PDB file of C-alpha atoms and ligand atoms in Angstrom:
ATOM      1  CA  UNK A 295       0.000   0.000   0.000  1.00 94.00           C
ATOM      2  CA  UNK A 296       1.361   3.503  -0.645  1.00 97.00           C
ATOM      3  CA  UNK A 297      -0.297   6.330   1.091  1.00 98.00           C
ATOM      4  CA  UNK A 298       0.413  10.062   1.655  1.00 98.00           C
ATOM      5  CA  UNK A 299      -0.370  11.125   5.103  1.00 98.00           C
ATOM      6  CA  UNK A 300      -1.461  15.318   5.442  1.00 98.00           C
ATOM      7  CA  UNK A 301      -3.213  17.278   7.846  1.00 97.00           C
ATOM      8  CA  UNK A 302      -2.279  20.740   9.973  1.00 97.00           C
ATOM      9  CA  UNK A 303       0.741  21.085  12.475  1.00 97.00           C
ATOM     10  CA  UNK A 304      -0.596  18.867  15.254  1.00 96.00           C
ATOM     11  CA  UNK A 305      -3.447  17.030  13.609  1.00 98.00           C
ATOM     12  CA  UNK A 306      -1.613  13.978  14.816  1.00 97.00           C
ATOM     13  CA  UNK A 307       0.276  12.412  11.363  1.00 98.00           C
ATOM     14  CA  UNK A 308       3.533  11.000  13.392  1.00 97.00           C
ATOM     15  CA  UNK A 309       1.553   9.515  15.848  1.00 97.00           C
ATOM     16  CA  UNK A 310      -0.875   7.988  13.461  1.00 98.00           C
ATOM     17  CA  UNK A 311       1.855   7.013  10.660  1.00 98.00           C
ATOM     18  CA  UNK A 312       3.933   5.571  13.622  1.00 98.00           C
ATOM     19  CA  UNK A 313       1.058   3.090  14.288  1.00 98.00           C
ATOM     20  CA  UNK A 314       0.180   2.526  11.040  1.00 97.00           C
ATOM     21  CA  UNK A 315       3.649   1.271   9.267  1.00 97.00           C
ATOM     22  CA  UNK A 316       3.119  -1.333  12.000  1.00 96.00           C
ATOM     23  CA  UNK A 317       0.112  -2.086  11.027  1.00 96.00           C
ATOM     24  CA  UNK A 318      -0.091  -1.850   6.767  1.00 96.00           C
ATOM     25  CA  UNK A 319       3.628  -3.029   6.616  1.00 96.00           C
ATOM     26  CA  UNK A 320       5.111  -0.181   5.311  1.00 97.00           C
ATOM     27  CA  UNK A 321       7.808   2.479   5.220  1.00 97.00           C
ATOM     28  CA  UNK A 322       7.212   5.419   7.143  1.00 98.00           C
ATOM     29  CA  UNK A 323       8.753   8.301   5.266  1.00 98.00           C
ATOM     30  CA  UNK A 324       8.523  11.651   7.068  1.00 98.00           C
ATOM     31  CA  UNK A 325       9.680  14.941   5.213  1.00 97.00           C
ATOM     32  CA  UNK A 326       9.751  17.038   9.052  1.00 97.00           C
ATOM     33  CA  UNK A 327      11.875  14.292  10.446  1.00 96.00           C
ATOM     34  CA  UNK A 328      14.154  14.070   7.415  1.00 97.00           C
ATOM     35  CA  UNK A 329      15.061  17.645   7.635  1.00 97.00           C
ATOM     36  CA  UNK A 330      15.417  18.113  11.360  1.00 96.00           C
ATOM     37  CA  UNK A 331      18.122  15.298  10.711  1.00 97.00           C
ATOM     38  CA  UNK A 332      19.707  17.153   8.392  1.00 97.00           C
ATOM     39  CA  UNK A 333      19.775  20.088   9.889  1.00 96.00           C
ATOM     40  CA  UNK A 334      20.727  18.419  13.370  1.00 96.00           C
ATOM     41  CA  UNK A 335      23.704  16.873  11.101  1.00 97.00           C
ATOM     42  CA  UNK A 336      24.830  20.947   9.835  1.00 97.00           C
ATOM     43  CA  UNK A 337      24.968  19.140   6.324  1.00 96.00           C
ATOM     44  CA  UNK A 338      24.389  22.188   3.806  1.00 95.00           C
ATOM     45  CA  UNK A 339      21.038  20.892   2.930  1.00 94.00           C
ATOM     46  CA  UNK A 340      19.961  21.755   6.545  1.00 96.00           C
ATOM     47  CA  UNK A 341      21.981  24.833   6.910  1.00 96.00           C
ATOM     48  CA  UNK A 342      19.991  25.891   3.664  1.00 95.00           C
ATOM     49  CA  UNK A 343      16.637  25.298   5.400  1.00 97.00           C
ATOM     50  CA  UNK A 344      16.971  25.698   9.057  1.00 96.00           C
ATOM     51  CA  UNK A 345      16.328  28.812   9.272  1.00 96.00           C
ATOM     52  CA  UNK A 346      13.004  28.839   7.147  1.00 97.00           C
ATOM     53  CA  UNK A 347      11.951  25.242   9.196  1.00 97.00           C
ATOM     54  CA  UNK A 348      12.380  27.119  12.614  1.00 95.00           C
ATOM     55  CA  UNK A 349      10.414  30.210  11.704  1.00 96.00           C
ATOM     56  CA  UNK A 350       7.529  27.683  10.391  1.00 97.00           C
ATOM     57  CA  UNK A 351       7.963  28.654   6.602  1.00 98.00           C
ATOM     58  CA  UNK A 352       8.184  25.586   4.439  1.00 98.00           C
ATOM     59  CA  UNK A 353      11.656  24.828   2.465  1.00 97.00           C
ATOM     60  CA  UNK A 354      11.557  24.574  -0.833  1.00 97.00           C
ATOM     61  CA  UNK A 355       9.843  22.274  -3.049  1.00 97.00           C
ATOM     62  CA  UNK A 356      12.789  21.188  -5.177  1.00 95.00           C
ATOM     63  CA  UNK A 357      15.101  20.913  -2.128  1.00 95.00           C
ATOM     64  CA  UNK A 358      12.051  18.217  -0.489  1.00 96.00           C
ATOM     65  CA  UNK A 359      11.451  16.606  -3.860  1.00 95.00           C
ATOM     66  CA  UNK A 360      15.008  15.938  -4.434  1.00 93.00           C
ATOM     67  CA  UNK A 361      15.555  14.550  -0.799  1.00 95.00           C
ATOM     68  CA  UNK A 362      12.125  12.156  -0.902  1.00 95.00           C
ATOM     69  CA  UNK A 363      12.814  10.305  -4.596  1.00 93.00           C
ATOM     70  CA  UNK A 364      15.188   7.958  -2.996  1.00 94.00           C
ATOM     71  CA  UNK A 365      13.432   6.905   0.133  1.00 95.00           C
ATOM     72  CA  UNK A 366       9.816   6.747  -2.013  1.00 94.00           C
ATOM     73  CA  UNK A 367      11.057   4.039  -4.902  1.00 93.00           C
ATOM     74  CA  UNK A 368      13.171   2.179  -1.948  1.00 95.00           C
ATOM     75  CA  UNK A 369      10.043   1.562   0.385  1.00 95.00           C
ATOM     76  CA  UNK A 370       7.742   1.241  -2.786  1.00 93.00           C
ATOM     77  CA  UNK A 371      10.161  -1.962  -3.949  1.00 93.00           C
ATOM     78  CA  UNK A 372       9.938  -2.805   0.003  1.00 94.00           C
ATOM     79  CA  UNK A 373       6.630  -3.688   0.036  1.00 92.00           C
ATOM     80  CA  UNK A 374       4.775   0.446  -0.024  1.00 96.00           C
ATOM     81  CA  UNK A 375       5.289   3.875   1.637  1.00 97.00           C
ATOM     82  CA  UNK A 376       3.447   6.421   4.025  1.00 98.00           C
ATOM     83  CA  UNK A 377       4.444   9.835   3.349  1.00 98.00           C
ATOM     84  CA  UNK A 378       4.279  11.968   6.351  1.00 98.00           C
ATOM     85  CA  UNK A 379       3.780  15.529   5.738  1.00 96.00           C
ATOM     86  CA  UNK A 380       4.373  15.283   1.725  1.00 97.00           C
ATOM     87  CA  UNK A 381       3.730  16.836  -0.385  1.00 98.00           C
ATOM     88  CA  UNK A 382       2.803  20.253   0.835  1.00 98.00           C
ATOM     89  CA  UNK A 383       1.936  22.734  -2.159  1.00 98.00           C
ATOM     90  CA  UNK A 384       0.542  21.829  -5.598  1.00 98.00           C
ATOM     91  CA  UNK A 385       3.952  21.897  -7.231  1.00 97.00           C
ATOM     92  CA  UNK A 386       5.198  19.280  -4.944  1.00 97.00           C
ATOM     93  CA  UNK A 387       1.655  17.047  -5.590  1.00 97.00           C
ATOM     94  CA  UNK A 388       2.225  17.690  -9.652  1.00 97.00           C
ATOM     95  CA  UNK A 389       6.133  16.275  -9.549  1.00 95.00           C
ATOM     96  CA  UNK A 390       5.812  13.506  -7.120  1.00 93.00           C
ATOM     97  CA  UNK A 391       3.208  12.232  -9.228  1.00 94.00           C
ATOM     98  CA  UNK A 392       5.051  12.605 -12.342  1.00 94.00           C
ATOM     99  CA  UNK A 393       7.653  10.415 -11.116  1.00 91.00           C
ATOM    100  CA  UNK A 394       5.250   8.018  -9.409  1.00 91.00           C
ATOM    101  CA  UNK A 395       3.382   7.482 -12.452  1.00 92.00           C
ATOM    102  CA  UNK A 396       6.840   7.035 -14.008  1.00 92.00           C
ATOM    103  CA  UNK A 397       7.867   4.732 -12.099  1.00 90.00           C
ATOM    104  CA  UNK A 398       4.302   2.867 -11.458  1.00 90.00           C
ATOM    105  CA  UNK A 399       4.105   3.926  -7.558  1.00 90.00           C
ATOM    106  CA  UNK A 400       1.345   6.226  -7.525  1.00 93.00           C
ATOM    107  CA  UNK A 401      -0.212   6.647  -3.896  1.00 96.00           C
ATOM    108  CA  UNK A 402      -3.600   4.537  -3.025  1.00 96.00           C
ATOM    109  CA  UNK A 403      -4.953   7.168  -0.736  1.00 98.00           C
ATOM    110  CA  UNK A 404      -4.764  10.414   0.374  1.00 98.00           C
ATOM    111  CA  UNK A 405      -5.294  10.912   4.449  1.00 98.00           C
ATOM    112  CA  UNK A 406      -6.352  13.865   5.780  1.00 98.00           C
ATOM    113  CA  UNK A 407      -7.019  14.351   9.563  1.00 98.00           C
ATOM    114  CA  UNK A 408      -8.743  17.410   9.878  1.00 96.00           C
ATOM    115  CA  UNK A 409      -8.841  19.543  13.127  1.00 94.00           C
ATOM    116  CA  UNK A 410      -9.563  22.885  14.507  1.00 90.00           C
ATOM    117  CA  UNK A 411      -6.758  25.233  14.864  1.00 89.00           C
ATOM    118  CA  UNK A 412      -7.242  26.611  18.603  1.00 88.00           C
ATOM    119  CA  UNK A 413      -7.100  22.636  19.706  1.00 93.00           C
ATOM    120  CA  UNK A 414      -3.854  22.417  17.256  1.00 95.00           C
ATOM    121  CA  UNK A 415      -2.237  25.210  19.122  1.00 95.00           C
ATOM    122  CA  UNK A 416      -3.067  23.553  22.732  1.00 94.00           C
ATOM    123  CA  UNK A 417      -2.115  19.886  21.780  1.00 94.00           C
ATOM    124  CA  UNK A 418       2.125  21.418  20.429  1.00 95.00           C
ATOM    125  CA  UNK A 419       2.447  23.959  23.458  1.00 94.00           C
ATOM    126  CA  UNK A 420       2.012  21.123  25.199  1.00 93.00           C
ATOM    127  CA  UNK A 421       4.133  18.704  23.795  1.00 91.00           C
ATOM    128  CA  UNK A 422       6.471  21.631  23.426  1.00 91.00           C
ATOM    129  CA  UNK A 423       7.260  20.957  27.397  1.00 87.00           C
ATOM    130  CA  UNK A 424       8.664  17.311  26.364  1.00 87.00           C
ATOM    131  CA  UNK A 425       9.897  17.594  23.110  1.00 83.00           C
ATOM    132  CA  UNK A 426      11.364  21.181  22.897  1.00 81.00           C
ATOM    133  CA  UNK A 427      11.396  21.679  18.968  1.00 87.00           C
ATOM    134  CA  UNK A 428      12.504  24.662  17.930  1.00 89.00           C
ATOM    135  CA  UNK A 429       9.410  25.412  15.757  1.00 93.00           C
ATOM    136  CA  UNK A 430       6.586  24.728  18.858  1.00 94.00           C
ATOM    137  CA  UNK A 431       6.290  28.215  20.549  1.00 94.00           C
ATOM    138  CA  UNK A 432       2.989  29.737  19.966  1.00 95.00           C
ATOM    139  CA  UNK A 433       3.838  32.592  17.069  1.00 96.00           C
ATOM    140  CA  UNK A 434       5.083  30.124  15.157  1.00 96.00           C
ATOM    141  CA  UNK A 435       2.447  27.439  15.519  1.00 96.00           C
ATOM    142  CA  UNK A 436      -0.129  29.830  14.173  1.00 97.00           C
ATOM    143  CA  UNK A 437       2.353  30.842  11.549  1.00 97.00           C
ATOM    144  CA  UNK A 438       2.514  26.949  10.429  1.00 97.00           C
ATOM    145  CA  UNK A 439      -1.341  26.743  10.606  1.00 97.00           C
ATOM    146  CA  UNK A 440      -1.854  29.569   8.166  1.00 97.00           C
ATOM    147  CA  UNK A 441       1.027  28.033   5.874  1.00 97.00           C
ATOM    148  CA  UNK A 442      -0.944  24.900   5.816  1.00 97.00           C
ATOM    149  CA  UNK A 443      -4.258  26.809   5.210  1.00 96.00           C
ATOM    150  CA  UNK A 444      -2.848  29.052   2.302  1.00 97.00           C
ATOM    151  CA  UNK A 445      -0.795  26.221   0.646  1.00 97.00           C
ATOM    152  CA  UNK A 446      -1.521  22.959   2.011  1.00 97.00           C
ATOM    153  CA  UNK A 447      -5.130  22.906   2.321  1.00 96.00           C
ATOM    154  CA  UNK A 448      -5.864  23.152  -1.534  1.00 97.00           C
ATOM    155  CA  UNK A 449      -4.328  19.688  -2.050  1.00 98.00           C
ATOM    156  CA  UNK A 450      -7.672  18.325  -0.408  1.00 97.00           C
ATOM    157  CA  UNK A 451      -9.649  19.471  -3.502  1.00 97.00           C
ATOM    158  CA  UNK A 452      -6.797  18.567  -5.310  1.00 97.00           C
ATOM    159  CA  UNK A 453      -6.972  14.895  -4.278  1.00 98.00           C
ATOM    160  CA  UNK A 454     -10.764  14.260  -4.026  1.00 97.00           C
ATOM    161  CA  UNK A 455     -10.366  15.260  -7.659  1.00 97.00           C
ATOM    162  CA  UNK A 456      -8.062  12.064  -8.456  1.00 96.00           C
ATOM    163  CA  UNK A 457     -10.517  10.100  -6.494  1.00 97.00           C
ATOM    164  CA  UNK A 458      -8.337   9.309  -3.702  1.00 97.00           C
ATOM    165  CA  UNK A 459      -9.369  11.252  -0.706  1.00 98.00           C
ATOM    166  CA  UNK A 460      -9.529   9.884   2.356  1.00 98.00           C
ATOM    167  CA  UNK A 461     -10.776  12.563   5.250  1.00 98.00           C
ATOM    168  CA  UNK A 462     -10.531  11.669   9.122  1.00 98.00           C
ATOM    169  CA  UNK A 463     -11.461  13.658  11.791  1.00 98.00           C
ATOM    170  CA  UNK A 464      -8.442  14.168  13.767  1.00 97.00           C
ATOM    171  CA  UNK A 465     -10.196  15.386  17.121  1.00 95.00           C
ATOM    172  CA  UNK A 466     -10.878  11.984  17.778  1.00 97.00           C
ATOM    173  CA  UNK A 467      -9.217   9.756  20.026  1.00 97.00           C
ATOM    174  CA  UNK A 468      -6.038   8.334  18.719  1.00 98.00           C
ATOM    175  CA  UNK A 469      -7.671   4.971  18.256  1.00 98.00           C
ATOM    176  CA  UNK A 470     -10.634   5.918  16.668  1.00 98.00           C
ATOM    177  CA  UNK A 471      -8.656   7.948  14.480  1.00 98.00           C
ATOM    178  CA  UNK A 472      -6.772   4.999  13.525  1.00 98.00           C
ATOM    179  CA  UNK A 473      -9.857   3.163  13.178  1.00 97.00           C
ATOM    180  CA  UNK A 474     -11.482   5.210  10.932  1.00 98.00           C
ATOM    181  CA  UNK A 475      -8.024   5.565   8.451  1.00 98.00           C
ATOM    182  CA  UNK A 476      -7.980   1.601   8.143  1.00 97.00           C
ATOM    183  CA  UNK A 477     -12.038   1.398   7.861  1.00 97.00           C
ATOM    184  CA  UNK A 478     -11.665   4.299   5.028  1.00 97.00           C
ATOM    185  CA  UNK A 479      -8.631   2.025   3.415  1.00 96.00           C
ATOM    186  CA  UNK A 480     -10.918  -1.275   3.424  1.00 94.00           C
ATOM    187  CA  UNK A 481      -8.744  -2.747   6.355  1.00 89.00           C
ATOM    188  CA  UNK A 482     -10.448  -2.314   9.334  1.00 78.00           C
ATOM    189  CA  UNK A 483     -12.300  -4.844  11.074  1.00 78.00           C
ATOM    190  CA  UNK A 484     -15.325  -4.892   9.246  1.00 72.00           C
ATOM    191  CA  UNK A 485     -13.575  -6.192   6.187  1.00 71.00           C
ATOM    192  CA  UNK A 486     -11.321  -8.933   7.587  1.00 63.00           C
TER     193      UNK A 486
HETATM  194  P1  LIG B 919       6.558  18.522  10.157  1.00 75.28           P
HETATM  195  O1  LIG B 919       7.579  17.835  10.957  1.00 75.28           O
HETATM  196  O2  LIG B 919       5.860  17.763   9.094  1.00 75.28           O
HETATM  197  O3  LIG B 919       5.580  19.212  11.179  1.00 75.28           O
HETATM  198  P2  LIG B 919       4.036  19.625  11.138  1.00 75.28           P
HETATM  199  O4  LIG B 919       3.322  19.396   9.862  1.00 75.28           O
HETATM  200  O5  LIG B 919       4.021  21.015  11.658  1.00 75.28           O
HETATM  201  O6  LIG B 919       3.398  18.579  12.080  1.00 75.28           O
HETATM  202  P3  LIG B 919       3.824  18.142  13.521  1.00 75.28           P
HETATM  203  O7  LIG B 919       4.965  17.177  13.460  1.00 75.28           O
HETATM  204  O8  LIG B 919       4.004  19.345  14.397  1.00 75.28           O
HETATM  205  O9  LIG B 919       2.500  17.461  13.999  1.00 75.28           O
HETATM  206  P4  LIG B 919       1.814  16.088  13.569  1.00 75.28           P
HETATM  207  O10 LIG B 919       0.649  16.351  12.673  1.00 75.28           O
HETATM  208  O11 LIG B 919       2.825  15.078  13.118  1.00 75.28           O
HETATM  209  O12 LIG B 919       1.214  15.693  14.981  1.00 75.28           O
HETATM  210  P5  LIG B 919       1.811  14.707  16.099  1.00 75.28           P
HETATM  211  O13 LIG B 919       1.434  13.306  15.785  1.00 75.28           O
HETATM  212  O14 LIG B 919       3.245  15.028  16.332  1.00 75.28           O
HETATM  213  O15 LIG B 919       7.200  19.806   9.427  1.00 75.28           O
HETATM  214  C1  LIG B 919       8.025  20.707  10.136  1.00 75.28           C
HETATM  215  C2  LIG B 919       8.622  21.718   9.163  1.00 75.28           C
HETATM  216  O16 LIG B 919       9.440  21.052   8.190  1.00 75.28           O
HETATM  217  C3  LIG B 919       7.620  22.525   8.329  1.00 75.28           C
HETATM  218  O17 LIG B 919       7.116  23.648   9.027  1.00 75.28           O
HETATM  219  C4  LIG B 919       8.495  22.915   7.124  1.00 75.28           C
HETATM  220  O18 LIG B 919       9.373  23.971   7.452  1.00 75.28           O
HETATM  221  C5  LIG B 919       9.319  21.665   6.910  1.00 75.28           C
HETATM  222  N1  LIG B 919       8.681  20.706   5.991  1.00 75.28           N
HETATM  223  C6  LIG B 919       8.270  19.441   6.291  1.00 75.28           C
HETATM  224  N2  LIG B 919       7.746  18.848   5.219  1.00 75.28           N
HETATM  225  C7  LIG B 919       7.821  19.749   4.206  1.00 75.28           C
HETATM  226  C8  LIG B 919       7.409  19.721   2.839  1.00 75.28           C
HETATM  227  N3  LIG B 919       6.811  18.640   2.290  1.00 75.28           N
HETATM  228  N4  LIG B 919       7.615  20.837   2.090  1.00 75.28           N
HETATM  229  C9  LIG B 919       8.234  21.935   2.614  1.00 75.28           C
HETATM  230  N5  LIG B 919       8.625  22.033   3.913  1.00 75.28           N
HETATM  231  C10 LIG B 919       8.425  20.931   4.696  1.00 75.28           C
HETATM  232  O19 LIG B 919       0.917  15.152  17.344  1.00 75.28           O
HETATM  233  C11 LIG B 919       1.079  16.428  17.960  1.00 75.28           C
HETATM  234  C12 LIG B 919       0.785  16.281  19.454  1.00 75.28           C
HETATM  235  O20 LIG B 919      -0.592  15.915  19.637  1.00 75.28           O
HETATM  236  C13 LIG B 919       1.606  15.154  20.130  1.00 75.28           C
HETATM  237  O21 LIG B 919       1.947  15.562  21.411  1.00 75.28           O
HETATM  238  C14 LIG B 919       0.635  13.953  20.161  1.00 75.28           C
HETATM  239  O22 LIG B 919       0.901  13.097  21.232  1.00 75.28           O
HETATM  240  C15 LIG B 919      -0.712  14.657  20.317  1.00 75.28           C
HETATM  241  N6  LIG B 919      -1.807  13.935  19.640  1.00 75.28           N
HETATM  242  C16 LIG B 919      -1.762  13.350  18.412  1.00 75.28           C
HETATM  243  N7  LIG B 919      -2.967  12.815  18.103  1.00 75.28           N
HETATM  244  C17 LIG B 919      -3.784  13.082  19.167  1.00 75.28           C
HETATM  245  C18 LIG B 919      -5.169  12.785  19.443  1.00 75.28           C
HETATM  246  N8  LIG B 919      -5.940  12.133  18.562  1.00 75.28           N
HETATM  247  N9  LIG B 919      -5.674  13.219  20.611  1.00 75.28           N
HETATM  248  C19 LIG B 919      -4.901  13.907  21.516  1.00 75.28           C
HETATM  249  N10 LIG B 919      -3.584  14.204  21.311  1.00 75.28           N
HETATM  250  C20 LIG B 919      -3.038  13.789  20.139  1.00 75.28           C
END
């Protein structure tokens, strides 16, 4: 299965993607966490974004394209992917599916868990206290939301478009959010 994962800052895609690679047997492929490595690793690719990552501005598309091809036909020969915050603007949707269709590893489904701001803002201050990232004080949360709304949130039309949208209301609890994802993919319970 190969399935792209999107939703606001804090709608809960790490901890859903974390439980569903488990479950789906597949690669989870995170665009955030491959960055912050780079970045934590001073290589020039993360001196070249760190700055625009830490003020909640997204890096650019060909510098995230270029980094994901690799990782994307690996796990697709390895049995599928879940992309985890990818792709992010229109231009990123467009290429990644020009190589996917390419290479014959076009994504299944497209998640999104959908949530209300305010409750996103409450949900990363607090795991700001554990986790510390640089990008999870409150001006830059709501900065991140209203990147997603202007150039994120288009790729929903985008997708139900293709036929391939999957929405999930991310409010829930985390296992009925999980829940509803595999019911919506035809591998919840119902169709064991
Ligand atoms: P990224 O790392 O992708 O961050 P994000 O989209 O802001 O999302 P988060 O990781 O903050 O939240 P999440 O949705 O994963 O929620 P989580 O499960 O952690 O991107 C960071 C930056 O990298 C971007 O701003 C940009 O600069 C750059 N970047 C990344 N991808 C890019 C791309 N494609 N193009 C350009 N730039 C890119 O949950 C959050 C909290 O809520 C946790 O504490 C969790 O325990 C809790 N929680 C989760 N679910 C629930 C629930 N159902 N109920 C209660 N609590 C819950």
């Amino acid at each position: 299965m190969r399935l792209l994962l999107l939703g606001p800052p804090g709608s809960g895609k790490g901890t859903q993607a974390d439980r569903l690679v488990e479950i789906l047997g597949v690669r989870h492929i995170s665009s955030g966490d491959l960055l912050r490595a780079e970045v934590e690793a001073g290589t020039p690719c993360g001196r070249a974004v760190s700055s625009a990552m830490e003020s909640g501005e997204l890096v650019p598309d060909d510098v995230v394209i270029e980094m994901l091809r690799q990782p994307i036909l690996d796990a697709s020969a390895a049995g599928g992917y879940l992309l985890d915050g990818f792709p992010r603007t229109l231009a990123q949707a467009e290429s990644a599916a020009a190589m996917a269709r390419e290479e014959g590893v076009l994504a299944d489904a497209a998640v999104f868990l959908a949530a209300e701001p305010d409750l996103l803002v409450r949900r990363l201050l607090a795991r700001a206290e554990e986790l510390g990232r640089a990008d999870d004080n409150e001006t830059t949360i709501r900065h991140r939301i209203e990147v997603y709304n202007e150039k994120t949130e288009p790729l929903r039309k985008y997708y139900a478009e293709r036929g391939i949208l999957l929405e999930v209301d991310g409010l829930q609890t985390v296992d009925q959010v999980t829940a509803d994802i595999l019911d919506g993919l035809g591998r919840g319970p119902a169709h064991a």
